Short mmCIF file of C-alpha atoms in Angstrom, two decimals:
data_model
loop_
_atom_site.label_atom_id
_atom_site.label_comp_id
_atom_site.label_asym_id
_atom_site.label_seq_id
_atom_site.Cartn_x
_atom_site.Cartn_y
_atom_site.Cartn_z
CA MET L 1 0.00 0.00 0.00
CA PRO L 2 1.53 3.37 -0.98
CA ARG L 3 2.74 5.45 1.95
CA VAL L 4 1.80 9.13 2.00
CA VAL L 5 3.77 11.32 4.42
CA SER L 6 2.61 14.82 5.33
CA LEU L 7 5.55 16.82 6.67
CA GLU L 8 3.85 20.13 7.56
CA THR L 9 0.26 19.55 8.57
CA ALA L 10 0.43 22.47 11.01
CA SER L 11 0.71 24.81 8.02
CA LEU L 12 -2.85 23.82 7.07
CA PRO L 13 -4.99 24.65 10.13
CA VAL L 14 -8.19 23.19 8.67
CA THR L 15 -9.70 19.74 8.30
CA LEU L 16 -7.34 17.75 6.09
CA LYS L 17 -9.23 15.03 4.24
CA ARG L 18 -7.58 11.77 3.24
CA PRO L 19 -7.19 10.42 -0.30
CA ALA L 20 -9.96 8.09 -1.42
CA ALA L 21 -7.48 5.70 -3.03
CA PRO L 22 -5.97 3.00 -0.78
CA HIS L 23 -2.94 4.35 1.08
CA GLU L 24 -1.07 4.50 4.38
CA TRP L 25 -1.09 8.02 5.85
CA ILE L 26 1.63 9.31 8.17
CA ASP L 27 1.21 12.77 9.62
CA HIS L 28 3.77 15.23 11.05
CA ALA L 29 2.77 18.70 12.28
CA THR L 30 6.20 20.12 11.45
CA THR L 31 9.47 18.62 10.25
CA PRO L 32 12.98 19.94 11.00
CA ALA L 33 15.29 20.01 8.01
CA ASP L 34 17.53 17.31 9.45
CA GLU L 35 14.61 14.87 9.73
CA VAL L 36 13.19 15.16 6.22
CA VAL L 37 15.05 12.16 4.80
CA VAL L 38 14.28 9.94 7.79
CA ARG L 39 10.58 10.77 7.73
CA LEU L 40 10.24 10.29 3.98
CA ALA L 41 12.12 6.99 3.93
CA GLY L 42 9.86 4.45 2.24
CA ALA L 43 7.28 7.05 1.24
CA ARG L 44 5.83 7.06 -2.27
CA VAL L 45 4.15 10.45 -1.81
CA ALA L 46 5.25 13.54 0.13
CA LEU L 47 2.89 16.36 1.07
CA VAL L 48 4.90 19.51 1.72
CA ASN L 49 4.44 23.25 1.91
CA LYS L 50 7.78 25.00 2.40
CA THR L 51 9.98 22.00 3.23
CA VAL L 52 13.04 22.04 0.97
CA LEU L 53 13.44 18.98 -1.23
CA SER L 54 16.85 19.57 -2.76
CA ALA L 55 18.65 17.33 -5.22
CA ALA L 56 20.76 15.93 -2.38
CA ILE L 57 17.65 15.04 -0.36
CA LEU L 58 15.78 13.56 -3.32
CA GLU L 59 18.72 11.31 -4.19
CA LYS L 60 18.34 9.69 -0.76
CA LEU L 61 14.67 8.86 -1.37
CA PRO L 62 14.60 6.21 -4.11
CA GLU L 63 10.99 5.20 -3.39
CA LEU L 64 9.57 8.73 -3.62
CA ARG L 65 7.45 9.05 -6.76
CA MET L 66 5.22 12.05 -6.12
CA VAL L 67 5.39 15.40 -4.32
CA SER L 68 2.23 17.36 -3.63
CA VAL L 69 3.06 20.97 -2.78
CA SER L 70 0.34 22.70 -0.76
CA ALA L 71 1.14 26.03 -2.42
CA THR L 72 1.39 27.52 -5.88
CA GLY L 73 5.11 28.28 -5.66
CA THR L 74 7.43 25.29 -5.99
CA ASP L 75 10.82 26.95 -5.59
CA ASN L 76 11.50 24.74 -2.54
CA VAL L 77 11.52 21.60 -4.72
CA ASP L 78 14.32 20.76 -7.16
CA LEU L 79 12.13 20.31 -10.22
CA ALA L 80 15.01 19.41 -12.54
CA THR L 81 15.95 16.46 -10.35
CA CYS L 82 12.31 15.41 -10.11
CA ARG L 83 11.95 15.46 -13.88
CA ALA L 84 15.16 13.50 -14.33
CA ARG L 85 14.00 10.85 -11.85
CA GLY L 86 10.39 10.75 -13.01
CA ILE L 87 8.99 12.15 -9.77
CA VAL L 88 5.61 13.80 -10.31
CA VAL L 89 5.31 17.25 -8.71
CA SER L 90 1.88 18.89 -8.46
CA ASN L 91 1.00 22.28 -7.03
CA VAL L 92 -2.23 24.04 -6.07
CA ARG L 93 -3.68 26.75 -8.27
CA GLY L 94 -6.40 29.31 -7.94
CA TYR L 95 -7.12 28.78 -4.25
CA ALA L 96 -6.01 32.33 -3.35
CA ALA L 97 -7.57 34.14 -6.32
CA ASP L 98 -9.58 36.32 -3.93
CA THR L 99 -7.65 36.49 -0.68
CA VAL L 100 -4.21 37.50 -2.03
CA PRO L 101 -5.51 40.23 -4.40
CA GLU L 102 -7.61 41.60 -1.53
CA HIS L 103 -4.52 41.72 0.68
CA ALA L 104 -2.48 43.41 -2.05
CA LEU L 105 -5.24 45.98 -2.52
CA MET L 106 -5.36 46.61 1.23
CA LEU L 107 -1.60 47.17 1.33
CA MET L 108 -1.59 49.66 -1.53
CA MET L 109 -4.48 51.55 0.03
CA ALA L 110 -2.70 51.67 3.39
CA LEU L 111 0.47 53.05 1.78
CA ARG L 112 -1.21 55.54 -0.53
CA ARG L 113 -3.35 56.92 2.31
CA ASN L 114 -0.59 56.87 4.95
CA LEU L 115 -2.88 54.75 7.11
CA LEU L 116 -0.41 53.49 9.71
CA ALA L 117 1.10 56.93 10.31
CA TYR L 118 -2.33 58.44 10.92
CA VAL L 119 -3.28 55.59 13.26
CA ASP L 120 -0.07 56.29 15.21
CA ASP L 121 -0.97 60.02 15.31
CA VAL L 122 -4.24 59.17 17.05
CA ARG L 123 -2.68 56.71 19.49
CA SER L 124 0.17 59.08 20.38
CA GLY L 125 -2.24 61.91 21.19
CA ARG L 126 -1.16 64.07 18.27
CA TRP L 127 -4.76 64.45 17.06
CA SER L 128 -5.90 65.41 20.55
CA ARG L 129 -3.35 68.23 20.54
CA ALA L 130 -4.31 69.47 17.06
CA ALA L 131 -5.46 73.07 16.62
CA SER L 132 -7.95 72.07 13.90
CA PHE L 133 -10.71 69.46 13.64
CA GLY L 134 -8.52 66.94 11.84
CA LEU L 135 -5.04 65.97 10.78
CA PHE L 136 -4.21 66.04 7.09
CA ASP L 137 -0.55 67.00 7.01
CA ARG L 138 0.68 63.64 5.71
CA PRO L 139 0.35 62.98 1.97
CA VAL L 140 -2.74 61.04 0.91
CA ALA L 141 -3.22 59.84 -2.66
CA ASP L 142 -6.24 58.19 -4.25
CA LEU L 143 -6.11 54.92 -6.14
CA CYS L 144 -8.70 56.20 -8.64
CA GLY L 145 -6.75 57.58 -11.60
CA ALA L 146 -3.44 56.06 -10.45
CA THR L 147 -1.39 53.70 -12.62
CA LEU L 148 -0.90 50.15 -11.39
CA THR L 149 1.89 48.11 -12.96
CA VAL L 150 1.30 44.38 -12.51
CA VAL L 151 4.26 42.01 -12.80
CA GLY L 152 2.94 38.48 -13.37
CA ARG L 153 -0.35 37.66 -15.11
CA GLY L 154 -1.63 34.58 -13.30
CA SER L 155 -4.86 34.19 -11.34
CA LEU L 156 -3.55 36.46 -8.58
CA GLY L 157 -2.43 39.21 -10.93
CA ASP L 158 -5.72 38.99 -12.78
CA GLY L 159 -7.63 39.12 -9.49
CA LEU L 160 -5.88 42.33 -8.55
CA ILE L 161 -6.44 43.81 -12.01
CA ARG L 162 -10.21 43.31 -11.76
CA ARG L 163 -10.32 45.00 -8.37
CA ALA L 164 -8.03 47.84 -9.41
CA GLU L 165 -10.01 48.60 -12.55
CA ALA L 166 -13.21 48.66 -10.48
CA LEU L 167 -11.60 51.45 -8.44
CA GLY L 168 -10.72 53.43 -11.55
CA MET L 169 -7.03 52.57 -11.74
CA ARG L 170 -5.17 52.40 -15.03
CA VAL L 171 -3.47 49.00 -15.34
CA VAL L 172 -0.17 48.36 -17.13
CA LEU L 173 1.17 44.84 -17.68
CA ALA L 174 4.95 44.55 -17.39
CA GLU L 175 6.73 42.37 -19.94
CA ARG L 176 9.30 39.91 -18.63
CA LYS L 177 12.52 41.61 -17.59
CA GLY L 178 15.08 41.42 -20.37
CA ALA L 179 12.61 40.11 -22.96
CA SER L 180 13.71 40.71 -26.56
CA GLN L 181 10.12 41.34 -27.67
CA VAL L 182 7.16 42.99 -26.00
CA ARG L 183 3.86 41.14 -26.31
CA ASP L 184 0.69 42.89 -27.38
CA GLY L 185 -0.95 44.48 -24.38
CA TYR L 186 2.30 44.62 -22.40
CA MET L 187 4.92 47.30 -21.79
CA ALA L 188 8.68 46.83 -21.60
CA PHE L 189 9.63 45.99 -18.03
CA HIS L 190 11.54 49.12 -17.06
CA ASP L 191 9.14 51.39 -18.95
CA ALA L 192 6.30 49.83 -16.96
CA LEU L 193 8.14 50.68 -13.75
CA ARG L 194 8.66 54.27 -14.84
CA VAL L 195 4.96 55.01 -15.37
CA ALA L 196 3.73 53.26 -12.21
CA ASP L 197 2.22 54.81 -9.13
CA VAL L 198 1.98 51.29 -7.70
CA VAL L 199 4.03 48.22 -8.71
CA SER L 200 2.59 44.88 -7.59
CA LEU L 201 4.49 41.59 -7.92
CA HIS L 202 2.62 38.38 -8.73
CA CYS L 203 5.22 36.21 -10.45
CA PRO L 204 6.89 32.95 -9.37
CA LEU L 205 10.40 32.83 -7.94
CA ASN L 206 12.86 31.12 -10.27
CA ALA L 207 16.29 31.72 -11.78
CA GLU L 208 14.92 34.42 -14.09
CA THR L 209 12.97 36.35 -11.46
CA ARG L 210 15.28 36.13 -8.44
CA LEU L 211 16.24 39.69 -7.39
CA LEU L 212 13.90 41.01 -10.08
CA MET L 213 13.62 44.31 -8.22
CA GLY L 214 16.95 45.87 -7.27
CA ALA L 215 18.65 49.25 -7.07
CA ALA L 216 18.42 49.81 -10.84
CA GLU L 217 14.68 49.09 -10.82
CA PHE L 218 14.00 51.36 -7.84
CA ALA L 219 15.92 54.10 -9.66
CA CYS L 220 13.45 53.72 -12.54
CA MET L 221 10.42 54.28 -10.35
CA GLN L 222 8.85 57.61 -9.55
CA PRO L 223 9.71 58.94 -6.08
CA THR L 224 5.98 58.93 -5.30
CA ALA L 225 5.53 55.27 -6.29
CA VAL L 226 5.10 52.30 -3.96
CA LEU L 227 5.98 48.61 -4.26
CA ILE L 228 3.71 45.73 -3.21
CA ASN L 229 5.00 42.15 -2.93
CA THR L 230 2.62 39.32 -2.10
CA ALA L 231 4.54 36.77 -4.21
CA ARG L 232 7.98 35.68 -2.98
CA GLY L 233 10.59 37.52 -0.92
CA GLY L 234 13.43 36.48 -3.22
CA LEU L 235 12.00 38.63 -6.01
CA VAL L 236 13.33 41.72 -4.23
CA ASP L 237 16.86 42.79 -3.34
CA GLU L 238 15.98 43.54 0.26
CA PRO L 239 19.02 45.69 1.21
CA ALA L 240 18.43 47.73 -1.95
CA LEU L 241 14.77 48.18 -0.98
CA ALA L 242 15.75 49.34 2.50
CA GLU L 243 18.10 51.91 0.98
CA ALA L 244 15.49 53.06 -1.55
CA LEU L 245 13.05 53.73 1.30
CA ARG L 246 15.59 55.42 3.56
CA SER L 247 16.75 57.71 0.76
CA GLY L 248 13.23 58.52 -0.46
CA ARG L 249 13.99 56.99 -3.83
CA ILE L 250 10.49 55.46 -3.64
CA ALA L 251 7.62 56.52 -1.39
CA GLY L 252 6.82 53.24 0.29
CA ALA L 253 6.69 49.47 0.16
CA ALA L 254 4.57 46.68 1.59
CA THR L 255 5.45 43.01 1.58
CA ASP L 256 3.85 39.86 2.87
CA VAL L 257 6.94 37.78 2.10
CA LEU L 258 10.65 37.85 2.89
CA SER L 259 13.63 35.97 1.50
CA GLN L 260 13.99 34.06 4.77
CA GLU L 261 10.91 33.05 6.74
CA PRO L 262 10.60 33.46 9.61
CA PRO L 263 13.13 36.30 9.34
CA PRO L 264 16.20 36.36 11.59
CA PRO L 265 16.52 39.31 13.99
CA GLY L 266 19.11 40.99 11.76
CA HIS L 267 17.05 40.85 8.57
CA PRO L 268 17.65 44.07 6.59
CA LEU L 269 13.95 44.95 6.38
CA LEU L 270 13.40 44.62 10.14
CA ALA L 271 15.59 47.63 10.93
CA PRO L 272 13.59 50.21 12.92
CA ASP L 273 14.71 53.21 10.86
CA ILE L 274 13.09 52.23 7.54
CA PRO L 275 10.22 54.61 6.74
CA ASN L 276 6.94 53.79 5.01
CA LEU L 277 7.38 50.04 5.11
CA ILE L 278 4.61 47.59 5.96
CA ILE L 279 5.47 43.93 6.57
CA THR L 280 2.83 41.28 7.15
CA PRO L 281 3.90 37.74 8.18
CA HIS L 282 3.14 35.70 5.03
CA MET L 283 -0.58 35.57 5.74
CA ALA L 284 -2.12 37.11 2.62
CA TRP L 285 -3.22 33.63 1.52
CA SER L 286 -4.68 32.58 4.84
CA SER L 287 -8.39 33.28 4.84
CA ARG L 288 -10.20 30.23 6.21
CA ALA L 289 -11.93 29.54 2.92
CA ALA L 290 -8.68 29.79 0.96
CA ILE L 291 -6.80 27.45 3.32
CA GLN L 292 -9.56 24.85 3.03
CA ARG L 293 -9.47 25.06 -0.78
CA LEU L 294 -5.69 24.73 -0.64
CA ALA L 295 -5.78 21.67 1.61
CA ASP L 296 -8.51 19.98 -0.42
CA SER L 297 -6.69 20.59 -3.70
CA ALA L 298 -3.36 19.30 -2.36
CA VAL L 299 -5.03 16.03 -1.34
CA ASP L 300 -6.94 15.88 -4.65
CA ASN L 301 -3.56 16.01 -6.39
CA ILE L 302 -2.41 13.01 -4.36
CA ASP L 303 -5.62 11.12 -5.11
CA ALA L 304 -5.25 11.79 -8.83
CA TYR L 305 -1.68 10.49 -8.77
CA LEU L 306 -2.69 7.35 -6.86
CA ARG L 307 -5.35 6.74 -9.52
CA GLY L 308 -2.68 6.99 -12.19
CA GLU L 309 -4.04 10.31 -13.53
CA PRO L 310 -1.81 13.08 -12.10
CA ILE L 311 -3.11 16.63 -12.36
CA ASN L 312 -1.71 20.13 -11.85
CA ARG L 313 1.76 18.92 -12.75
CA VAL L 314 4.77 21.20 -12.73
CA ALA L 315 7.16 18.24 -13.16
#
């Protein structure tokens, strides 16, 4: 009977159904990196979220034939090794088509309207000491009429586009960085950055997109523009972002993801002197409904594989 091992059940705080096909299920709430090989020994199927399955780890698991990733991003799995060894890798798609775009929209609203600074003004008593009825000495900008540059045209990028257009934003689609040709309906990458009031990232992390946004890209942006990242932390050169914010090169940034999660105390974006930066702890995807869809789809992928009909394959 095929053994299915879930290494990170705690990352899915909902009811996790079991595959309908005959199987042996072994469950682990979390798995330290040094126990991955031991726990997957003898397993035919691994259910993972962020656990790293490198080439070195995969080579030690000769019986592993399928990896179900309970996420859309698969940068934690060595796909080339999986393809070479015939290991099926399936991901989950579309589960966050509402919750992540809503979070991205919330972040851009908060930055454009200086929300956190005004909340602090109230809590610190600054409003109580004001000579007038209100405080309006921090810049506030509307989304209506602003230009949104979207980098990555999947279900999440499309979800944000629909919401942004409903608010009256002009949407620009950024072509792939370094592309020799610009597709119809797209704008060259750096040109798309130059015209943006808001840049929102919705692309996968891979060799082509790692450090997509660095010092040169921030130099392209308007000083009044803001950056939103609800995709992957590795898309952004984080020290360069910190410097761009400190120097006023861009007006603000908000990210739900960092290059290392959870971040170490010395992470460059955790410094207390960085202005106009909002960080949320990788929870944009985590509405209850979205997590349940994610969990159900990850198990459906396993069931399809066990039936001999794998779906949602990335390898």
